[in-house]
Amino acid sequence: MTTGPGLSEGPAGAAVLPAGDPIASAGLAGGMLISAETTPSAAPRSSFGRWRAASPLSAMIAQRLGLSLLLLLAVSVVLFLGVEALPGDFAQTYLGQSATPQAVENIRRELGLDQPAITRYFSWLGHALQGDFGLSWASRNSIAEQIGRRLGNTLFLAFFAALVSVPLAVGLGMVSVLFRDRLPDRLVNIFSLAAISLPEFFVGYVLIFLFAIQFPIVTFPSTVYDGMPFLDRLGAILLPGATLVLVVLAHMLRMTRAAILNVMEAPYIETAELKGLSRWRTIVRHAAPNAIAPIINVVALNLAYLVVGVVVVEVVFVYPGIGQYMVDAVTVRDMPVVQACGLLFAGVYIFLNMLADILAIVANPRLRHPR
């Protein structure tokens, strides 16, 4: 059967060219050539693209690190501009209203306030990257030394709160799932909702009233000093530590419960239950390990809050940490101290958030091996 000029029907109905037809052959070859030329070729990958394809986990970690550094730089700019925008003049405040203009000018020159703002910013940032935050305007002491002495107190308080709250949150979350919609679960939900609703300072004042005034079993204010025995130091931070534990425990508990309940809806959990595994064993051996990624994420985020949110607790309990140091500096308009403490808190918060992202990636196989 003829299908067209110069074409015949081959096996299975396919049109074939007759042998020796140069025009048709040339046309077909030309069409194939045009088709080959118009087929888009794969764009060559850059070196970063090849590295990202070869090692996606390392690329994602490097991306998080780069974004965190850019965010910290942006925070430093906002922090410096915010301090610059504050009304008033420190030199005039420091010397008093009766100071002569020449004396005010001398103080401004001594503190570098006569230089342009952009010059002072880059000078401050460059020294801060080297760990030198300058001198306190109020006390003329090294800010880095003052922060170094108080940083240990803040970290000790945050570490104590984390050591108590993290295991307690995971354990209570699993118990809440085990007794879902029963009395223990309802009690846990009531406690967590109440703790989330109450601000830190209110919880702190309630604990002070109960355990330092009505039933004086702990010390107040929470004073610690260098060389203090460990047990005495532990007793001094019981109230501020308990306040932080109550605040972060509720959030971690609810997130742990939600993560495990989400996994409990999976088909393999139903299979495990049909095989006769007890509910507690199913939760511990199958549900909890598969819910570890969101749990790690929320724990890391709450650890960041512990370090940054400790400011209010330190002020309430007069605890000699970095938060108390920054608040004292605000009251006397000691701007270098405020900038240094603000940058330190921002750096710790950004770093721990980055760590939460990285841990979530490492704990999640779908993120470790993206398609």
Tab-separated table of C-alpha atoms in Angstrom:
chain	number	residue	atom	x	y	z
A	1	MET	CA	0.000	0.000	0.000
A	2	THR	CA	1.385	3.427	-0.946
A	3	THR	CA	1.189	6.077	1.769
A	4	GLY	CA	2.503	9.043	-0.199
A	5	PRO	CA	4.980	10.124	-2.835
A	6	GLY	CA	8.136	8.090	-2.442
A	7	LEU	CA	6.852	6.290	0.704
A	8	SER	CA	5.588	2.759	1.195
A	9	GLU	CA	4.126	0.975	4.185
A	10	GLY	CA	6.603	-1.308	5.895
A	11	PRO	CA	6.085	-3.907	8.561
A	12	ALA	CA	3.631	-3.023	11.297
A	13	GLY	CA	2.326	-0.107	9.236
A	14	ALA	CA	5.515	1.958	9.490
A	15	ALA	CA	6.285	4.276	6.571
A	16	VAL	CA	9.706	3.577	5.067
A	17	LEU	CA	11.751	5.335	2.406
A	18	PRO	CA	12.368	3.570	-0.872
A	19	ALA	CA	15.961	2.690	-1.459
A	20	GLY	CA	17.853	5.102	-3.632
A	21	ASP	CA	15.611	8.143	-3.109
A	22	PRO	CA	18.191	10.888	-2.474
A	23	ILE	CA	15.690	13.735	-2.085
A	24	ALA	CA	13.621	12.017	0.562
A	25	SER	CA	16.734	10.803	2.322
A	26	ALA	CA	18.160	14.293	2.354
A	27	GLY	CA	14.890	15.706	3.677
A	28	LEU	CA	14.706	13.162	6.452
A	29	ALA	CA	18.350	13.674	7.325
A	30	GLY	CA	17.829	17.428	7.360
A	31	GLY	CA	14.855	17.057	9.631
A	32	MET	CA	16.851	14.876	11.967
A	33	LEU	CA	19.691	17.405	11.909
A	34	ILE	CA	17.353	20.292	12.690
A	35	SER	CA	15.753	18.276	15.465
A	36	ALA	CA	19.155	17.447	16.923
A	37	GLU	CA	20.248	21.067	16.712
A	38	THR	CA	17.083	22.396	18.351
A	39	THR	CA	17.151	19.861	21.201
A	40	PRO	CA	18.287	21.834	24.261
A	41	SER	CA	21.431	20.473	25.815
A	42	ALA	CA	21.916	20.296	29.570
A	43	ALA	CA	23.431	23.529	30.895
A	44	PRO	CA	26.854	22.989	32.415
A	45	ARG	CA	26.777	23.074	36.206
A	46	SER	CA	28.888	25.464	38.194
A	47	SER	CA	31.426	24.180	40.695
A	48	PHE	CA	28.994	24.976	43.529
A	49	GLY	CA	26.230	23.089	41.726
A	50	ARG	CA	28.432	20.033	41.276
A	51	TRP	CA	29.493	20.169	44.931
A	52	ARG	CA	25.871	20.549	46.041
A	53	ALA	CA	24.835	17.550	43.932
A	54	ALA	CA	27.729	15.449	45.248
A	55	SER	CA	27.285	16.418	48.910
A	56	PRO	CA	23.790	17.843	49.561
A	57	LEU	CA	24.111	17.645	53.348
A	58	SER	CA	27.338	19.675	53.421
A	59	ALA	CA	25.850	22.182	50.979
A	60	MET	CA	22.770	22.711	53.150
A	61	ILE	CA	24.906	23.148	56.262
A	62	ALA	CA	27.143	25.665	54.460
A	63	GLN	CA	24.039	27.516	53.261
A	64	ARG	CA	22.641	27.718	56.799
A	65	LEU	CA	25.995	28.958	58.082
A	66	GLY	CA	26.233	31.654	55.417
A	67	LEU	CA	22.684	32.860	56.041
A	68	SER	CA	23.331	32.956	59.785
A	69	LEU	CA	26.418	35.123	59.314
A	70	LEU	CA	24.485	37.509	57.058
A	71	LEU	CA	21.677	37.674	59.609
A	72	LEU	CA	24.137	38.426	62.409
A	73	LEU	CA	25.639	41.226	60.311
A	74	ALA	CA	22.162	42.673	59.717
A	75	VAL	CA	21.414	42.457	63.449
A	76	SER	CA	24.629	44.345	64.237
A	77	VAL	CA	23.571	47.141	61.865
A	78	VAL	CA	20.077	47.362	63.356
A	79	LEU	CA	21.480	47.274	66.892
A	80	PHE	CA	23.978	50.048	66.218
A	81	LEU	CA	21.420	52.235	64.428
A	82	GLY	CA	18.887	51.665	67.202
A	83	VAL	CA	21.345	52.843	69.828
A	84	GLU	CA	22.275	55.822	67.655
A	85	ALA	CA	18.619	56.796	67.320
A	86	LEU	CA	18.088	57.030	71.079
A	87	PRO	CA	17.390	60.601	72.207
A	88	GLY	CA	19.743	62.514	74.448
A	89	ASP	CA	23.499	62.868	74.709
A	90	PHE	CA	25.501	60.578	76.977
A	91	ALA	CA	28.220	63.176	77.487
A	92	GLN	CA	25.676	65.714	78.731
A	93	THR	CA	23.980	63.091	80.918
A	94	TYR	CA	27.310	61.913	82.320
A	95	LEU	CA	28.529	65.401	83.258
A	96	GLY	CA	25.172	66.826	84.327
A	97	GLN	CA	23.236	69.876	83.252
A	98	SER	CA	25.772	72.281	84.747
A	99	ALA	CA	28.628	71.064	82.516
A	100	THR	CA	30.259	73.593	80.223
A	101	PRO	CA	30.114	73.082	76.441
A	102	GLN	CA	33.897	72.618	76.395
A	103	ALA	CA	33.719	69.823	78.974
A	104	VAL	CA	30.953	68.106	77.011
A	105	GLU	CA	33.014	68.391	73.837
A	106	ASN	CA	36.055	66.904	75.561
A	107	ILE	CA	34.046	63.897	76.768
A	108	ARG	CA	32.581	63.404	73.297
A	109	ARG	CA	36.058	63.470	71.790
A	110	GLU	CA	37.388	61.050	74.412
A	111	LEU	CA	34.584	58.571	73.729
A	112	GLY	CA	34.817	58.966	69.953
A	113	LEU	CA	31.329	60.441	69.663
A	114	ASP	CA	32.624	63.254	67.461
A	115	GLN	CA	33.332	60.809	64.603
A	116	PRO	CA	30.790	59.945	61.877
A	117	ALA	CA	28.394	57.130	62.708
A	118	ILE	CA	29.589	54.865	59.884
A	119	THR	CA	33.202	55.210	61.041
A	120	ARG	CA	32.227	54.302	64.581
A	121	TYR	CA	30.173	51.319	63.356
A	122	PHE	CA	32.992	49.711	61.384
A	123	SER	CA	35.440	50.423	64.193
A	124	TRP	CA	33.080	48.833	66.729
A	125	LEU	CA	32.351	45.829	64.493
A	126	GLY	CA	36.025	45.224	63.739
A	127	HIS	CA	36.972	45.263	67.404
A	128	ALA	CA	33.937	43.125	68.325
A	129	LEU	CA	35.030	40.426	65.862
A	130	GLN	CA	38.321	40.306	67.777
A	131	GLY	CA	36.515	39.979	71.120
A	132	ASP	CA	37.194	43.579	72.135
A	133	PHE	CA	34.003	45.476	72.994
A	134	GLY	CA	35.831	48.504	74.340
A	135	LEU	CA	35.423	50.179	77.715
A	136	SER	CA	32.265	50.837	79.657
A	137	TRP	CA	31.334	54.506	79.542
A	138	ALA	CA	30.061	54.432	83.120
A	139	SER	CA	32.745	52.400	84.925
A	140	ARG	CA	35.648	52.621	82.423
A	141	ASN	CA	36.195	48.867	82.876
A	142	SER	CA	36.743	46.388	80.059
A	143	ILE	CA	33.375	45.176	78.776
A	144	ALA	CA	34.820	41.849	77.628
A	145	GLU	CA	36.130	41.121	81.133
A	146	GLN	CA	32.783	42.011	82.732
A	147	ILE	CA	30.916	39.807	80.251
A	148	GLY	CA	33.382	36.972	80.789
A	149	ARG	CA	32.765	36.999	84.547
A	150	ARG	CA	28.983	37.039	84.154
A	151	LEU	CA	28.703	34.688	81.180
A	152	GLY	CA	29.509	31.673	83.341
A	153	ASN	CA	26.641	32.527	85.695
A	154	THR	CA	24.154	32.823	82.825
A	155	LEU	CA	25.302	29.590	81.187
A	156	PHE	CA	25.183	27.739	84.519
A	157	LEU	CA	21.584	28.821	85.058
A	158	ALA	CA	20.565	27.941	81.485
A	159	PHE	CA	22.354	24.572	81.645
A	160	PHE	CA	20.607	23.675	84.905
A	161	ALA	CA	17.207	24.551	83.422
A	162	ALA	CA	17.925	22.546	80.254
A	163	LEU	CA	19.187	19.545	82.224
A	164	VAL	CA	15.887	19.371	84.106
A	165	SER	CA	13.385	20.464	81.450
A	166	VAL	CA	14.467	18.419	78.402
A	167	PRO	CA	14.185	14.886	79.910
A	168	LEU	CA	11.063	15.916	81.811
A	169	ALA	CA	9.387	17.270	78.662
A	170	VAL	CA	10.151	14.159	76.603
A	171	GLY	CA	9.029	11.820	79.393
A	172	LEU	CA	5.791	13.674	80.137
A	173	GLY	CA	5.053	13.950	76.419
A	174	MET	CA	5.321	10.179	76.030
A	175	VAL	CA	3.177	9.596	79.128
A	176	SER	CA	0.571	11.989	77.730
A	177	VAL	CA	0.456	9.997	74.478
A	178	LEU	CA	0.240	6.715	76.399
A	179	PHE	CA	-2.808	7.929	78.366
A	180	ARG	CA	-4.336	9.958	75.552
A	181	ASP	CA	-7.745	11.491	76.393
A	182	ARG	CA	-7.545	10.140	79.936
A	183	LEU	CA	-6.850	11.822	83.280
A	184	PRO	CA	-3.005	12.003	83.036
A	185	ASP	CA	-3.263	13.488	79.539
A	186	ARG	CA	-5.809	16.072	80.686
A	187	LEU	CA	-3.668	17.050	83.680
A	188	VAL	CA	-0.611	17.459	81.458
A	189	ASN	CA	-2.599	19.606	79.006
A	190	ILE	CA	-3.973	21.826	81.790
A	191	PHE	CA	-0.497	22.300	83.263
A	192	SER	CA	1.119	23.075	79.904
A	193	LEU	CA	-1.570	25.569	78.889
A	194	ALA	CA	-1.318	27.356	82.245
A	195	ALA	CA	2.490	27.497	82.085
A	196	ILE	CA	2.482	28.820	78.510
A	197	SER	CA	-0.083	31.500	79.382
A	198	LEU	CA	1.858	32.931	82.339
A	199	PRO	CA	4.825	35.263	81.685
A	200	GLU	CA	8.199	34.594	83.269
A	201	PHE	CA	8.142	37.499	85.703
A	202	PHE	CA	4.738	36.459	87.078
A	203	VAL	CA	5.899	32.870	87.611
A	204	GLY	CA	9.033	34.209	89.283
A	205	TYR	CA	7.135	36.476	91.669
A	206	VAL	CA	4.746	33.648	92.598
A	207	LEU	CA	7.668	31.343	93.400
A	208	ILE	CA	9.341	34.087	95.455
A	209	PHE	CA	6.136	34.668	97.427
A	210	LEU	CA	5.612	30.961	98.095
A	211	PHE	CA	9.111	29.626	98.716
A	212	ALA	CA	11.051	32.670	99.930
A	213	ILE	CA	8.411	34.566	101.954
A	214	GLN	CA	5.538	32.292	102.990
A	215	PHE	CA	7.674	29.164	103.349
A	216	PRO	CA	11.292	30.414	103.453
A	217	ILE	CA	13.078	27.293	102.270
A	218	VAL	CA	15.247	28.914	99.573
A	219	THR	CA	17.374	32.044	99.459
A	220	PHE	CA	16.405	35.307	97.793
A	221	PRO	CA	17.943	37.209	96.043
A	222	SER	CA	19.858	34.588	94.062
A	223	THR	CA	23.388	35.777	94.757
A	224	VAL	CA	26.390	33.829	93.455
A	225	TYR	CA	30.067	34.713	93.495
A	226	ASP	CA	33.414	33.370	92.317
A	227	GLY	CA	34.642	30.406	94.329
A	228	MET	CA	31.188	29.619	95.704
A	229	PRO	CA	30.761	25.892	96.575
A	230	PHE	CA	28.795	23.944	93.979
A	231	LEU	CA	25.958	22.913	96.308
A	232	ASP	CA	25.556	26.475	97.602
A	233	ARG	CA	25.487	27.769	94.028
A	234	LEU	CA	22.910	25.132	93.128
A	235	GLY	CA	20.735	26.190	96.054
A	236	ALA	CA	21.019	29.844	95.047
A	237	ILE	CA	19.660	29.204	91.541
A	238	LEU	CA	16.746	26.971	92.548
A	239	LEU	CA	14.094	29.676	92.147
A	240	PRO	CA	15.317	31.219	88.855
A	241	GLY	CA	16.035	27.732	87.529
A	242	ALA	CA	12.544	26.524	88.438
A	243	THR	CA	11.048	29.564	86.710
A	244	LEU	CA	12.908	28.822	83.478
A	245	VAL	CA	12.016	25.130	83.691
A	246	LEU	CA	8.294	25.874	84.031
A	247	VAL	CA	8.373	28.302	81.106
A	248	VAL	CA	10.192	26.106	78.558
A	249	LEU	CA	8.894	22.756	79.805
A	250	ALA	CA	5.328	23.455	78.722
A	251	HIS	CA	6.223	24.291	75.124
A	252	MET	CA	8.591	21.347	74.688
A	253	LEU	CA	6.059	18.999	76.289
A	254	ARG	CA	3.245	19.997	73.930
A	255	MET	CA	5.479	19.783	70.856
A	256	THR	CA	6.767	16.351	71.907
A	257	ARG	CA	3.214	15.112	72.390
A	258	ALA	CA	2.130	16.487	68.995
A	259	ALA	CA	5.135	14.969	67.189
A	260	ILE	CA	4.596	11.495	68.662
A	261	LEU	CA	0.841	11.604	68.026
A	262	ASN	CA	1.535	12.493	64.398
A	263	VAL	CA	3.746	9.417	64.029
A	264	MET	CA	1.176	7.232	65.802
A	265	GLU	CA	-1.143	7.703	62.815
A	266	ALA	CA	1.326	5.937	60.487
A	267	PRO	CA	0.408	2.491	59.066
A	268	TYR	CA	3.453	0.743	60.539
A	269	ILE	CA	2.312	1.745	64.045
A	270	GLU	CA	-1.007	0.034	63.395
A	271	THR	CA	0.899	-3.017	62.158
A	272	ALA	CA	2.973	-3.079	65.349
A	273	GLU	CA	-0.177	-2.911	67.464
A	274	LEU	CA	-1.802	-5.698	65.438
A	275	LYS	CA	1.243	-7.871	66.111
A	276	GLY	CA	0.508	-7.604	69.814
A	277	LEU	CA	3.044	-4.980	70.957
A	278	SER	CA	1.978	-3.024	74.017
A	279	ARG	CA	1.185	0.653	73.544
A	280	TRP	CA	4.149	1.763	75.677
A	281	ARG	CA	6.566	-0.437	73.736
A	282	THR	CA	5.122	0.826	70.455
A	283	ILE	CA	5.673	4.424	71.551
A	284	VAL	CA	9.200	3.875	72.859
A	285	ARG	CA	10.553	1.592	70.117
A	286	HIS	CA	8.709	2.800	67.008
A	287	ALA	CA	6.951	6.158	67.438
A	288	ALA	CA	9.481	8.163	69.471
A	289	PRO	CA	12.553	7.369	67.287
A	290	ASN	CA	10.651	8.442	64.163
A	291	ALA	CA	9.512	11.670	65.845
A	292	ILE	CA	13.037	12.607	66.910
A	293	ALA	CA	13.563	15.249	64.186
A	294	PRO	CA	10.809	17.700	65.288
A	295	ILE	CA	11.611	16.979	68.946
A	296	ILE	CA	15.286	17.872	68.437
A	297	ASN	CA	14.246	21.008	66.582
A	298	VAL	CA	11.953	22.267	69.339
A	299	VAL	CA	14.499	21.398	72.042
A	300	ALA	CA	17.216	23.409	70.274
A	301	LEU	CA	14.871	26.365	69.811
A	302	ASN	CA	13.948	26.313	73.493
A	303	LEU	CA	17.614	26.164	74.456
A	304	ALA	CA	18.074	29.344	72.430
A	305	TYR	CA	15.210	30.878	74.360
A	306	LEU	CA	16.778	29.779	77.645
A	307	VAL	CA	19.936	31.773	76.943
A	308	VAL	CA	18.201	34.851	75.521
A	309	GLY	CA	15.036	34.856	77.640
A	310	VAL	CA	17.038	34.607	80.836
A	311	VAL	CA	17.202	38.428	80.962
A	312	VAL	CA	13.804	38.813	82.640
A	313	VAL	CA	14.490	36.016	85.121
A	314	GLU	CA	17.877	37.475	86.080
A	315	VAL	CA	16.297	40.864	86.746
A	316	VAL	CA	13.475	39.389	88.853
A	317	PHE	CA	15.855	37.349	91.026
A	318	VAL	CA	18.729	39.896	90.978
A	319	TYR	CA	20.963	37.207	89.510
A	320	PRO	CA	24.418	38.475	88.437
A	321	GLY	CA	24.315	37.351	84.806
A	322	ILE	CA	24.620	39.047	81.440
A	323	GLY	CA	20.931	39.968	81.383
A	324	GLN	CA	21.205	41.868	84.666
A	325	TYR	CA	24.390	43.518	83.388
A	326	MET	CA	22.625	44.744	80.252
A	327	VAL	CA	19.617	46.101	82.152
A	328	ASP	CA	21.917	47.955	84.557
A	329	ALA	CA	23.710	49.457	81.550
A	330	VAL	CA	20.423	50.638	80.043
A	331	THR	CA	19.541	52.543	83.217
A	332	VAL	CA	22.770	54.585	83.029
A	333	ARG	CA	22.797	54.843	79.190
A	334	ASP	CA	26.024	52.843	78.922
A	335	MET	CA	25.611	52.207	75.207
A	336	PRO	CA	28.768	50.124	74.526
A	337	VAL	CA	27.631	47.597	77.138
A	338	VAL	CA	24.117	47.500	75.664
A	339	GLN	CA	25.527	46.942	72.170
A	340	ALA	CA	27.916	44.215	73.333
A	341	CYS	CA	25.275	42.307	75.308
A	342	GLY	CA	22.709	42.680	72.531
A	343	LEU	CA	25.147	41.381	69.916
A	344	LEU	CA	26.118	38.473	72.157
A	345	PHE	CA	22.499	37.473	72.784
A	346	ALA	CA	21.705	37.756	69.071
A	347	GLY	CA	24.749	35.674	68.145
A	348	VAL	CA	23.838	32.900	70.592
A	349	TYR	CA	20.209	32.880	69.450
A	350	ILE	CA	21.120	32.775	65.750
A	351	PHE	CA	23.728	30.055	66.338
A	352	LEU	CA	21.314	27.826	68.259
A	353	ASN	CA	18.611	28.339	65.626
A	354	MET	CA	21.133	27.336	62.962
A	355	LEU	CA	22.040	24.310	65.083
A	356	ALA	CA	18.346	23.396	65.281
A	357	ASP	CA	18.082	23.501	61.477
A	358	ILE	CA	21.198	21.368	61.032
A	359	LEU	CA	20.062	18.800	63.601
A	360	ALA	CA	16.654	18.611	61.923
A	361	ILE	CA	18.386	17.926	58.588
A	362	VAL	CA	20.689	15.290	60.056
A	363	ALA	CA	17.829	13.557	61.888
A	364	ASN	CA	15.560	13.462	58.823
A	365	PRO	CA	16.608	10.998	56.075
A	366	ARG	CA	14.380	12.766	53.536
A	367	LEU	CA	16.365	15.970	54.042
A	368	ARG	CA	19.721	14.182	54.163
A	369	HIS	CA	19.084	12.507	50.816
A	370	PRO	CA	16.840	14.846	48.775
A	371	ARG	CA	15.746	13.640	45.339
